[in-house]
Amino acid sequence: MSEPADLLFTNVRLATMADGGHGIIDDAALAVRGGRIAWAGRRLDAPPAAQVHDCGGAWMTPGLVDCHTHIVHAGTRSHEWEARLNGASYEDIARQGGGILSTVRATRAAADDELLRQSVPRVRALLAEGVTTLEIKSGYGLTLETEAKMLRTARRIGELLPVKVCTTFLGAHALPPEFAGRADDYIDEVCERMLPALAGEGLVDAVDAFCERIGFTHAQTRRVFDAARRLGLPVKLHAEQLSDQGGAALVAEYGGLSADHLECLTPDGVAAMARAGTVAVLLPGAYHFLRETRMPPLQALREAGVPLAVATDCNPGTSPLTSLLLAMNLACTLWRLTPLEALLGCTAHAARALGRGDIGTLAPGKRADLALWDIERPADLAYAMGARPCRLVVHGGVPRLPDASLDLQLAG
Ligand code: DI6
Ligand code: FE
């Protein structure tokens, strides 16, 4: 290296998550320069640095990536959860105007600062366990103005807190009441007015839709993807969660970043995803919370070589989950992912699901987004439920305590 590094983490055990495995380097060091990883390797070979941090033998992984959330929303739906425990189904509740639409009402009614105030504690919970990149979807506004409010709130979270936020426009999440019986007209509005305006304001990193009996059809989803393509935006899809709509094959046809949920995925969908390199984003929180019994076809996905990611799906209706470590545990216990698959799913593969080549592994040139852990071995991250093993987080080369963001005082 030509000049000394800014910061050297030494006496550390690295799980680099590079090349599809843990990529373990024992008795290691990692150097940071200009917010990027400058070097990683054996401690004895470490380059000089302006500052040295002795990690006391702790483990370091890439900062965790939660690649599917609806974390910006107002209100809760605990009353519906209780109704389901008293016998109603999720689809019954949705058809009676509850479900997603009850969160739409609350989110539309919330002023900007109120939406931020309610969303920030959920984000803080993720940050306290080593998350450094977070995807946030819109989809509870369903008008141009209220979708913009959600996406601006997501962007503000990335400015106020030490986390990189990737925004996804999910205007085709549910049919707003103003368009009852006129789903195709609403899709016109999404494609011709909302998406171009929001993309023009720089609020959209990717485009998603809910392709489902209670959402939008295959043909309507295709129109949303065509609109995204015209604007040069990548696509992803809520696919095959409650029923098989051929959504995974559709998003693969558009070279999509990911197909998410996939409990009802068919062999054709698996093959299409493998051909396109589309990531399978697994959301075990929703499976658990809905007491679903159909599992994503994991063995078929593995055999086809489809990368598996794991995310919280944090949302008030089907996955009120603000722990990515617990999502990893659920993926292992409910679906028998290996702890290595779960950790790849929240690092390298989650980065790929967001189309981010600059994060997700500990390799020279990547952003210095790192998490330092008090654990004996990497599997402990998925093993312990409710543990808080994160000791230090580094975001773009800047170290912080895991709960340092708790000090943040929001105006109002
Ligand atoms: N699938 C989900 O799991 C969430 N959205 C979606 O399209 C549920 C959102 C909600 O119920 O509020
Ligand atoms: Fe979702």
PDB file of C-alpha atoms in Angstrom, residues 12 15 26 34 64 77 81 116 131 208 214 227 234 253 266 307 325 331 412:
ATOM      1  CA  VAL A  12      -9.672 -10.114  14.850  1.00  0.00           C
ATOM      2  CA  ALA A  15     -15.650 -14.104   8.222  1.00  0.00           C
ATOM      3  CA  ASP A  26      -8.021 -16.372  11.771  1.00  0.00           C
ATOM      4  CA  GLY A  34     -11.159   6.577   2.648  1.00  0.00           C
ATOM      5  CA  LEU A  64     -25.608  -6.946   7.800  1.00  0.00           C
ATOM      6  CA  ARG A  77     -52.205  -4.138  13.192  1.00  0.00           C
ATOM      7  CA  TRP A  81     -53.450 -10.375  14.524  1.00  0.00           C
ATOM      8  CA  LEU A 116     -40.504   9.395  10.742  1.00  0.00           C
ATOM      9  CA  VAL A 131     -27.308  -3.753  10.062  1.00  0.00           C
ATOM     10  CA  ASP A 208     -41.547  -3.909  -6.815  1.00  0.00           C
ATOM     11  CA  ILE A 214     -55.283 -10.016  -3.334  1.00  0.00           C
ATOM     12  CA  ALA A 227     -42.659   1.166 -17.014  1.00  0.00           C
ATOM     13  CA  PRO A 234     -34.257  -2.576 -11.780  1.00  0.00           C
ATOM     14  CA  GLU A 253     -37.791 -12.544 -17.606  1.00  0.00           C
ATOM     15  CA  THR A 266     -42.915 -24.082  -8.941  1.00  0.00           C
ATOM     16  CA  PRO A 307     -28.538 -17.462  -4.368  1.00  0.00           C
ATOM     17  CA  LEU A 325     -30.644 -12.130  13.573  1.00  0.00           C
ATOM     18  CA  ALA A 331     -34.757 -19.561   8.451  1.00  0.00           C
ATOM     19  CA  GLY A 412     -40.449  17.402  17.614  1.00  0.00           C
TER      20      GLY A 412
END
